[in-house]
Amino acid sequence: MSNLKVVAITGASSGMGKATAELFAAKNWVVYGGARHLENIPTAANIHPVQLDVTDSESNHHFIQTVLAEQHHIDVLINDAGYGENGPVEDISMEKAHKQFDTNFFGAAELAKLVLPTMRQQGFGRIVNVSSIGGDIYSPLAAYYHASKAALQQWSDTLDLEVRQFGIRSVIVQPGGTQSAWGATAMANVRQNLKSDSAYAKFADLLGNALDSGSRGMTATSGDLAQVIYAAATDPTPKRRYFNSMSDHLTVIVARAFPNVFRATLLRSLKRLGKRA
Ligand SMILES: NC(=O)c1ccc[n+]([C@@H]2O[C@H](COP(=O)([O-])OP(=O)(O)OC[C@H]3O[C@@H](n4cnc5c(N)ncnc54)[C@H](OP(=O)(O)O)[C@@H]3O)[C@@H](O)[C@H]2O)c1
């Protein structure tokens, strides 16, 4: 047990979760990093890697029990683990749709339930949920991803109202496109989820190529997002939402305030894409 601040981070083996684990460790926190690929969690004296599959209830219990048995307190839980089970709604199996929600939503919800009793007894705690600007905006071939992130946001806002009376806050970070393994996983899933005789094969190709060139221009790094997540975890007066850039924030504002403008813009881009085919 130590008197240092303690953070549990899911998704600590790659991308922004890994960068966040490194940042908290550099700031002298005691870090518990969870992921399925234990070997990819960064090594440092104050980083404790723990085998974790957030879709497995036993694994979630083991992760939080390890933290509490060794440290007896927890300051922050960061729900970062997530991926895109992308593909057309018609093709994607319900099993995969459930897996998307089990990872991006129910995993986070169960971990929060497991830390709340301790945070309530302490009289403080912070739960940082990594959503996406895709919790408010949407694009084709990612229906279950957008739905899972939108669910996470509504859930976090509701939880926050219930627990702030105990000194606990639940907040959301909404990254836009960020350099990590996320895009390659999502594209691989589109291919895997397309049926062999899919009516969406050509559409998926067109969209895949457009996303591919879009992602090459992506400037935000996982390190940038780690800074945003750190701010969300330590801000003395936490906000409901945290963004990495003004353009990410503006995109969400436009999509929420002017949904028809957002949709018309999206439809125009899809039409342009179709003409290029
Ligand atoms: N990159 C972007 O453009 C972007 C934009 C908006 C939002 N986000 C969100 O940001 C978060 C982090 O993504 P990233 O960009 O850093 O992607 P990434 O590099 O692919 O990392 C994803 C992390 O999630 C973990 N994970 C996935 N399934 C898991 C499971 N069942 N149990 C435990 N861990 C699991 C992976 O670890 P293992 O495979 O080792 O388990 C990995 O550490 C995600 O929630 C993602 O949806 C990303």
Tab-separated table of N, CA, C and O in Angstrom, residues 183-184 187 206-218:
chain	number	residue	atom	x	y	z
A	183	GLY	N	-8.025	2.498	-36.121
A	183	GLY	CA	-8.520	2.539	-37.506
A	183	GLY	C	-8.298	1.211	-38.229
A	183	GLY	O	-9.201	0.715	-38.923
A	184	ALA	N	-7.112	0.628	-38.055
A	184	ALA	CA	-6.803	-0.643	-38.735
A	184	ALA	C	-7.732	-1.749	-38.234
A	184	ALA	O	-8.214	-2.572	-39.027
A	187	MET	N	-11.219	-1.174	-39.747
A	187	MET	CA	-11.270	-1.528	-41.176
A	187	MET	C	-11.223	-3.046	-41.355
A	187	MET	O	-11.921	-3.609	-42.204
A	206	LEU	N	-15.429	1.843	-51.214
A	206	LEU	CA	-15.376	3.295	-51.421
A	206	LEU	C	-15.121	4.027	-50.114
A	206	LEU	O	-14.239	4.881	-50.019
A	207	LEU	N	-15.886	3.653	-49.120
A	207	LEU	CA	-15.782	4.314	-47.818
A	207	LEU	C	-14.431	4.008	-47.172
A	207	LEU	O	-13.795	4.882	-46.592
A	208	GLY	N	-13.990	2.756	-47.329
A	208	GLY	CA	-12.703	2.334	-46.767
A	208	GLY	C	-11.570	3.164	-47.346
A	208	GLY	O	-10.713	3.663	-46.614
A	209	ASN	N	-11.587	3.347	-48.686
A	209	ASN	CA	-10.529	4.143	-49.318
A	209	ASN	C	-10.558	5.585	-48.826
A	209	ASN	O	-9.512	6.182	-48.552
A	210	ALA	N	-11.782	6.139	-48.706
A	210	ALA	CA	-11.901	7.534	-48.253
A	210	ALA	C	-11.400	7.668	-46.817
A	210	ALA	O	-10.654	8.600	-46.487
A	211	LEU	N	-11.766	6.694	-45.959
A	211	LEU	CA	-11.336	6.759	-44.555
A	211	LEU	C	-9.825	6.596	-44.445
A	211	LEU	O	-9.161	7.243	-43.642
A	212	ASP	N	-9.299	5.732	-45.315
A	212	ASP	CA	-7.862	5.479	-45.321
A	212	ASP	C	-7.084	6.761	-45.629
A	212	ASP	O	-6.142	7.113	-44.922
A	213	SER	N	-7.532	7.497	-46.662
A	213	SER	CA	-6.796	8.731	-46.981
A	213	SER	C	-7.054	9.774	-45.901
A	213	SER	O	-6.156	10.554	-45.575
A	214	GLY	N	-8.262	9.752	-45.304
A	214	GLY	CA	-8.550	10.689	-44.203
A	214	GLY	C	-7.639	10.431	-43.016
A	214	GLY	O	-7.108	11.362	-42.415
A	215	SER	N	-7.423	9.135	-42.712
A	215	SER	CA	-6.645	8.818	-41.511
A	215	SER	C	-5.161	9.143	-41.700
A	215	SER	O	-4.459	9.401	-40.731
A	216	ARG	N	-4.709	9.188	-42.977
A	216	ARG	CA	-3.298	9.559	-43.207
A	216	ARG	C	-3.042	11.022	-42.824
A	216	ARG	O	-1.930	11.385	-42.471
A	217	GLY	N	-4.095	11.839	-42.878
A	217	GLY	CA	-3.939	13.258	-42.530
A	217	GLY	C	-4.198	13.538	-41.054
A	217	GLY	O	-4.192	14.692	-40.629
A	218	MET	N	-4.419	12.492	-40.278
A	218	MET	CA	-4.758	12.678	-38.872
A	218	MET	C	-3.550	13.196	-38.096
A	218	MET	O	-2.464	12.620	-38.187
